[in-house]
mmCIF file of C-alpha atoms in Angstrom:
data_model
loop_
_atom_site.group_PDB
_atom_site.id
_atom_site.type_symbol
_atom_site.label_atom_id
_atom_site.label_comp_id
_atom_site.label_asym_id
_atom_site.label_seq_id
_atom_site.Cartn_x
_atom_site.Cartn_y
_atom_site.Cartn_z
ATOM 1 C CA MET A 1 6.139 -26.960 32.690
ATOM 2 C CA ARG A 2 2.740 -26.245 31.022
ATOM 3 C CA LYS A 3 2.091 -23.291 33.168
ATOM 4 C CA LEU A 4 5.738 -22.022 32.260
ATOM 5 C CA ALA A 5 4.400 -22.804 28.502
ATOM 6 C CA SER A 6 1.604 -20.852 28.823
ATOM 7 C CA ILE A 7 3.146 -18.123 30.365
ATOM 8 C CA ILE A 8 6.005 -17.546 27.537
ATOM 9 C CA LEU A 9 2.908 -17.978 25.018
ATOM 10 C CA PHE A 10 1.421 -15.128 26.379
ATOM 11 C CA LEU A 11 3.879 -13.358 26.362
ATOM 12 C CA THR A 12 4.792 -14.152 22.906
ATOM 13 C CA ILE A 13 1.478 -12.798 21.914
ATOM 14 C CA LEU A 14 1.397 -10.285 23.822
ATOM 15 C CA TYR A 15 4.921 -8.990 22.401
ATOM 16 C CA ASN A 16 3.730 -9.402 19.058
ATOM 17 C CA SER A 17 0.753 -7.299 19.798
ATOM 18 C CA PHE A 18 2.023 -4.425 21.712
ATOM 19 C CA GLY A 19 5.875 -4.693 21.416
ATOM 20 C CA GLN A 20 6.492 -2.708 17.962
ATOM 21 C CA SER A 21 8.109 -0.291 19.281
ATOM 22 C CA LYS A 22 8.340 3.088 17.112
ATOM 23 C CA ASN A 23 11.670 1.947 16.591
ATOM 24 C CA SER A 24 10.742 -0.897 14.792
ATOM 25 C CA PRO A 25 11.363 -1.733 11.411
ATOM 26 C CA LEU A 26 7.906 -3.277 10.784
ATOM 27 C CA GLN A 27 5.224 -2.301 12.171
ATOM 28 C CA ILE A 28 1.899 -3.655 11.451
ATOM 29 C CA SER A 29 -1.430 -2.414 12.746
ATOM 30 C CA HIS A 30 -4.970 -2.946 12.529
ATOM 31 C CA LEU A 31 -7.399 -0.838 10.265
ATOM 32 C CA THR A 32 -10.911 -2.533 10.339
ATOM 33 C CA GLY A 33 -11.989 -6.293 10.222
ATOM 34 C CA ASP A 34 -9.396 -8.364 7.996
ATOM 35 C CA PHE A 35 -7.654 -5.104 6.987
ATOM 36 C CA TYR A 36 -4.224 -4.061 8.253
ATOM 37 C CA VAL A 37 -1.712 -1.573 7.675
ATOM 38 C CA TYR A 38 1.848 -2.255 7.834
ATOM 39 C CA LYS A 39 4.645 0.646 8.139
ATOM 40 C CA THR A 40 8.445 0.123 7.089
ATOM 41 C CA PHE A 41 10.793 2.747 6.711
ATOM 42 C CA HIS A 42 14.007 3.794 4.379
ATOM 43 C CA GLU A 43 16.636 6.160 4.331
ATOM 44 C CA TYR A 44 16.030 9.382 1.815
ATOM 45 C CA LYS A 45 18.514 12.035 1.415
ATOM 46 C CA GLY A 46 19.742 11.527 4.967
ATOM 47 C CA ASN A 47 16.587 11.129 6.497
ATOM 48 C CA LEU A 48 14.662 7.952 7.351
ATOM 49 C CA ILE A 49 11.003 8.110 5.615
ATOM 50 C CA ALA A 50 7.925 6.003 6.749
ATOM 51 C CA ALA A 51 6.369 4.366 4.090
ATOM 52 C CA ASN A 52 2.491 2.888 4.346
ATOM 53 C CA ALA A 53 1.331 -0.607 3.101
ATOM 54 C CA MET A 54 -1.707 -2.774 3.318
ATOM 55 C CA TYR A 55 -2.533 -6.387 3.687
ATOM 56 C CA LEU A 56 -5.791 -7.926 3.738
ATOM 57 C CA VAL A 57 -7.167 -11.563 5.006
ATOM 58 C CA THR A 58 -9.272 -13.637 3.549
ATOM 59 C CA ASN A 59 -10.218 -17.159 3.608
ATOM 60 C CA LYS A 60 -8.480 -17.879 0.629
ATOM 61 C CA GLY A 61 -4.817 -16.533 1.977
ATOM 62 C CA VAL A 62 -3.689 -12.801 2.270
ATOM 63 C CA VAL A 63 -3.718 -10.097 -0.524
ATOM 64 C CA LEU A 64 -0.605 -7.572 -0.096
ATOM 65 C CA PHE A 65 -0.559 -4.540 -1.637
ATOM 66 C CA ASP A 66 2.660 -2.573 -1.758
ATOM 67 C CA ALA A 67 5.879 -4.220 -0.264
ATOM 68 C CA PRO A 68 7.965 -3.189 2.125
ATOM 69 C CA TRP A 69 10.330 -0.141 1.355
ATOM 70 C CA ASP A 70 13.150 -1.618 3.597
ATOM 71 C CA LYS A 71 14.119 -4.764 1.619
ATOM 72 C CA THR A 72 15.534 -6.340 5.016
ATOM 73 C CA GLN A 73 11.896 -6.433 5.834
ATOM 74 C CA PHE A 74 10.254 -8.619 2.803
ATOM 75 C CA GLN A 75 10.856 -12.108 4.713
ATOM 76 C CA PRO A 76 9.756 -10.637 8.141
ATOM 77 C CA LEU A 77 6.378 -9.668 6.621
ATOM 78 C CA LEU A 78 5.576 -13.042 5.579
ATOM 79 C CA ASP A 79 6.269 -14.386 8.813
ATOM 80 C CA SER A 80 4.884 -11.961 10.908
ATOM 81 C CA ILE A 81 1.328 -12.581 8.649
ATOM 82 C CA LYS A 82 2.084 -16.442 8.965
ATOM 83 C CA ALA A 83 2.284 -15.838 12.791
ATOM 84 C CA ARG A 84 -0.203 -13.718 13.535
ATOM 85 C CA HIS A 85 -3.210 -15.167 10.741
ATOM 86 C CA HIS A 86 -1.684 -18.960 9.966
ATOM 87 C CA LYS A 87 -2.272 -17.851 6.387
ATOM 88 C CA GLU A 88 0.400 -17.424 3.480
ATOM 89 C CA VAL A 89 0.121 -14.630 1.158
ATOM 90 C CA VAL A 90 -1.287 -15.329 -1.712
ATOM 91 C CA MET A 91 -1.267 -12.359 -4.340
ATOM 92 C CA HIS A 92 0.775 -8.773 -4.221
ATOM 93 C CA PHE A 93 -0.144 -5.743 -6.209
ATOM 94 C CA ALA A 94 2.098 -3.183 -6.870
ATOM 95 C CA THR A 95 0.340 0.547 -6.927
ATOM 96 C CA HIS A 96 2.983 2.165 -9.315
ATOM 97 C CA SER A 97 6.825 1.432 -10.392
ATOM 98 C CA HIS A 98 8.862 3.318 -7.419
ATOM 99 C CA GLU A 99 10.745 1.297 -5.118
ATOM 100 C CA ASP A 100 8.695 1.656 -2.188
ATOM 101 C CA ARG A 101 5.974 0.225 -3.987
ATOM 102 C CA ALA A 102 7.399 -2.592 -7.070
ATOM 103 C CA GLY A 103 10.302 -2.970 -5.147
ATOM 104 C CA GLY A 104 8.966 -6.684 -3.667
ATOM 105 C CA LEU A 105 7.870 -8.383 -7.322
ATOM 106 C CA ASP A 106 10.573 -10.443 -7.955
ATOM 107 C CA PHE A 107 11.372 -11.619 -4.365
ATOM 108 C CA TYR A 108 7.737 -12.043 -3.460
ATOM 109 C CA ARG A 109 7.411 -13.689 -7.186
ATOM 110 C CA GLN A 110 10.092 -16.674 -6.556
ATOM 111 C CA LYS A 111 8.302 -17.396 -3.374
ATOM 112 C CA GLY A 112 5.336 -18.519 -5.844
ATOM 113 C CA ILE A 113 3.022 -15.453 -4.872
ATOM 114 C CA LYS A 114 1.030 -13.957 -7.865
ATOM 115 C CA THR A 115 2.418 -10.336 -8.831
ATOM 116 C CA TYR A 116 0.363 -7.964 -10.376
ATOM 117 C CA THR A 117 0.554 -4.762 -12.292
ATOM 118 C CA ILE A 118 -1.211 -2.611 -14.860
ATOM 119 C CA LYS A 119 0.667 -2.337 -18.406
ATOM 120 C CA LEU A 120 1.949 1.286 -18.159
ATOM 121 C CA THR A 121 3.677 -0.140 -14.577
ATOM 122 C CA ASP A 122 4.765 -3.174 -16.319
ATOM 123 C CA GLU A 123 6.236 -1.188 -19.299
ATOM 124 C CA ILE A 124 8.233 1.703 -16.886
ATOM 125 C CA LEU A 125 9.933 -0.917 -15.198
ATOM 126 C CA GLU A 126 10.926 -3.558 -18.369
ATOM 127 C CA LYS A 127 11.768 0.406 -19.762
ATOM 128 C CA ASN A 128 14.160 0.625 -16.135
ATOM 129 C CA LYS A 129 15.347 -2.683 -16.258
ATOM 130 C CA GLU A 130 13.861 -3.746 -13.285
ATOM 131 C CA LYS A 131 11.958 -6.806 -12.389
ATOM 132 C CA ARG A 132 8.532 -7.099 -13.095
ATOM 133 C CA ALA A 133 4.995 -8.622 -12.141
ATOM 134 C CA GLU A 134 4.051 -12.166 -13.361
ATOM 135 C CA PHE A 135 0.511 -11.077 -14.374
ATOM 136 C CA VAL A 136 0.003 -7.983 -16.206
ATOM 137 C CA ILE A 137 -3.622 -6.506 -15.692
ATOM 138 C CA PRO A 138 -6.608 -3.663 -17.341
ATOM 139 C CA ASN A 139 -6.340 -0.360 -15.492
ATOM 140 C CA ASP A 140 -9.313 -0.836 -14.133
ATOM 141 C CA THR A 141 -10.279 -4.678 -13.031
ATOM 142 C CA LEU A 142 -12.677 -5.905 -10.275
ATOM 143 C CA PHE A 143 -11.272 -8.999 -8.201
ATOM 144 C CA LYS A 144 -13.015 -11.516 -6.211
ATOM 145 C CA VAL A 145 -10.415 -13.050 -3.207
ATOM 146 C CA GLY A 146 -12.576 -14.992 -0.346
ATOM 147 C CA GLN A 147 -15.137 -13.120 1.225
ATOM 148 C CA TYR A 148 -13.549 -10.186 -0.330
ATOM 149 C CA ALA A 149 -14.436 -7.753 -3.375
ATOM 150 C CA PHE A 150 -11.981 -5.395 -4.771
ATOM 151 C CA GLU A 151 -11.261 -2.890 -7.587
ATOM 152 C CA VAL A 152 -8.126 -1.722 -9.065
ATOM 153 C CA TYR A 153 -8.715 1.725 -10.606
ATOM 154 C CA TYR A 154 -6.103 3.377 -12.997
ATOM 155 C CA PRO A 155 -7.295 7.076 -12.741
ATOM 156 C CA GLY A 156 -4.627 9.239 -14.310
ATOM 157 C CA LYS A 157 -1.167 10.408 -13.963
ATOM 158 C CA GLY A 158 -0.711 11.776 -10.661
ATOM 159 C CA HIS A 159 2.389 11.667 -7.887
ATOM 160 C CA ALA A 160 3.340 8.866 -11.099
ATOM 161 C CA GLN A 161 2.611 7.748 -14.131
ATOM 162 C CA ASP A 162 0.933 4.902 -13.856
ATOM 163 C CA ASN A 163 -0.644 5.031 -10.218
ATOM 164 C CA ILE A 164 -3.597 3.088 -9.570
ATOM 165 C CA VAL A 165 -5.767 3.066 -6.178
ATOM 166 C CA VAL A 166 -7.653 0.109 -4.381
ATOM 167 C CA TRP A 167 -11.352 0.746 -3.825
ATOM 168 C CA PHE A 168 -12.966 -1.902 -1.177
ATOM 169 C CA ASN A 169 -17.169 -0.706 -2.041
ATOM 170 C CA LYS A 170 -18.232 -2.890 0.571
ATOM 171 C CA GLU A 171 -15.832 -2.022 3.430
ATOM 172 C CA LYS A 172 -15.319 1.774 2.117
ATOM 173 C CA VAL A 173 -11.498 1.120 2.272
ATOM 174 C CA LEU A 174 -9.641 3.411 -0.245
ATOM 175 C CA TYR A 175 -5.962 2.459 -0.544
ATOM 176 C CA GLY A 176 -4.481 5.114 -2.327
ATOM 177 C CA GLY A 177 -0.710 4.771 -1.781
ATOM 178 C CA CYS A 178 1.508 7.723 -2.793
ATOM 179 C CA PHE A 179 -1.108 9.271 -5.133
ATOM 180 C CA ILE A 180 -2.866 10.474 -1.538
ATOM 181 C CA LYS A 181 -0.911 12.872 0.427
ATOM 182 C CA SER A 182 -1.053 12.398 4.018
ATOM 183 C CA THR A 183 -2.747 15.238 6.127
ATOM 184 C CA GLU A 184 0.796 16.016 7.722
ATOM 185 C CA ALA A 185 2.279 16.418 4.090
ATOM 186 C CA THR A 186 3.349 20.618 3.178
ATOM 187 C CA ASP A 187 3.965 19.763 -0.204
ATOM 188 C CA LEU A 188 3.981 17.351 -2.687
ATOM 189 C CA GLY A 189 7.116 15.148 -2.142
ATOM 190 C CA TYR A 190 8.942 13.841 -5.205
ATOM 191 C CA LEU A 191 7.990 14.897 -8.564
ATOM 192 C CA GLY A 192 10.260 13.458 -10.314
ATOM 193 C CA ASP A 193 7.777 11.561 -12.497
ATOM 194 C CA ALA A 194 4.821 13.432 -11.462
ATOM 195 C CA ASP A 195 2.120 15.141 -13.685
ATOM 196 C CA VAL A 196 0.776 17.304 -11.395
ATOM 197 C CA LYS A 197 -1.895 19.140 -14.078
ATOM 198 C CA GLU A 198 -3.072 16.027 -14.225
ATOM 199 C CA TRP A 199 -2.907 15.035 -10.973
ATOM 200 C CA GLU A 200 -5.616 17.135 -10.245
ATOM 201 C CA LYS A 201 -7.619 16.124 -12.510
ATOM 202 C CA SER A 202 -7.287 12.655 -11.725
ATOM 203 C CA ILE A 203 -7.905 13.575 -8.162
ATOM 204 C CA LYS A 204 -11.288 14.561 -8.882
ATOM 205 C CA LYS A 205 -11.987 11.648 -10.866
ATOM 206 C CA VAL A 206 -11.147 9.286 -7.535
ATOM 207 C CA GLN A 207 -13.583 11.350 -5.241
ATOM 208 C CA ALA A 208 -16.459 11.282 -7.920
ATOM 209 C CA LYS A 209 -15.969 7.621 -7.973
ATOM 210 C CA PHE A 210 -15.708 6.809 -4.298
ATOM 211 C CA LYS A 211 -18.193 7.823 -2.502
ATOM 212 C CA ASN A 212 -17.694 8.490 1.496
ATOM 213 C CA PRO A 213 -14.354 6.191 2.388
ATOM 214 C CA LYS A 214 -14.396 5.482 5.859
ATOM 215 C CA TYR A 215 -10.676 4.956 5.270
ATOM 216 C CA ILE A 216 -8.393 6.289 3.071
ATOM 217 C CA ILE A 217 -4.535 4.376 3.330
ATOM 218 C CA THR A 218 -2.009 7.173 2.126
ATOM 219 C CA GLY A 219 1.438 6.545 0.628
ATOM 220 C CA HIS A 220 3.783 7.875 3.858
ATOM 221 C CA ASP A 221 3.235 9.456 7.337
ATOM 222 C CA ASP A 222 -0.042 9.728 9.254
ATOM 223 C CA TRP A 223 -3.089 7.954 7.276
ATOM 224 C CA LYS A 224 -6.217 8.509 10.006
ATOM 225 C CA ASP A 225 -7.058 11.673 8.613
ATOM 226 C CA LEU A 226 -9.909 11.097 5.953
ATOM 227 C CA ASN A 227 -9.229 14.737 4.688
ATOM 228 C CA SER A 228 -6.263 13.212 2.774
ATOM 229 C CA LEU A 229 -7.739 13.289 -0.578
ATOM 230 C CA ASN A 230 -8.918 17.137 0.040
ATOM 231 C CA HIS A 231 -5.674 17.988 1.170
ATOM 232 C CA THR A 232 -4.032 16.601 -1.655
ATOM 233 C CA LEU A 233 -6.121 18.173 -4.270
ATOM 234 C CA LYS A 234 -5.249 21.319 -2.238
ATOM 235 C CA LEU A 235 -1.428 20.803 -2.706
ATOM 236 C CA VAL A 236 -1.873 20.048 -6.166
ATOM 237 C CA GLN A 237 -3.928 23.211 -6.907
ATOM 238 C CA LYS A 238 -1.480 25.394 -4.554
ATOM 239 C CA TYR A 239 1.299 24.062 -6.742
ATOM 240 C CA ASN A 240 -0.270 24.473 -9.872
ATOM 241 C CA ALA A 241 -1.337 27.986 -9.386
ATOM 242 C CA VAL A 242 2.464 28.746 -8.850
ATOM 243 C CA HIS A 243 4.222 26.695 -11.741
#
């Protein structure tokens, strides 16, 4: 019986580690150290679009950066984190007001998780009569959670009026969200709330402020290519040259 239990446990761990097929609605992959990137999906204009987000495991609990785009995965994400790391999510940051980033604020707030946005995001959510975060933070704020420190930074307008990025200086991890396009992107995507002229200035601010990132997490598509920030700048410049 003990041998059977061991086999079942092993298979469960194996499934959790490698059993996430390309069809899984929630896909978690290890980035580096205590950093993990997770992917969820949402149907947009008839196509299933993937969205990337990230979480960090600290000795004070897990910090979540953005929420699943698929609302059915809000709870499975918490369950997966608990099963994998034996820790609770304690903080959640939304990097701008769009649904693929801020859609989980109310759900996680009701779970007792501290939720955060900058003031501009809060104002947009309030104006649109959408659920808001519990805490509103200054545009440029340093946080220390357990053994990790990170900076929440507002570079200016871009993909959205209120897009922020998150920088982990020691680990050289730049979480860009939708502010940074994947090198797979052939255009700038949804521009309904964008300011493409300001986006160019904002990208250059990020490049000047956060030097030599080892990892750059984009909001959508593949994030493994470190040329994503330069690629976004080129897409923006190409757009501005025509418009």
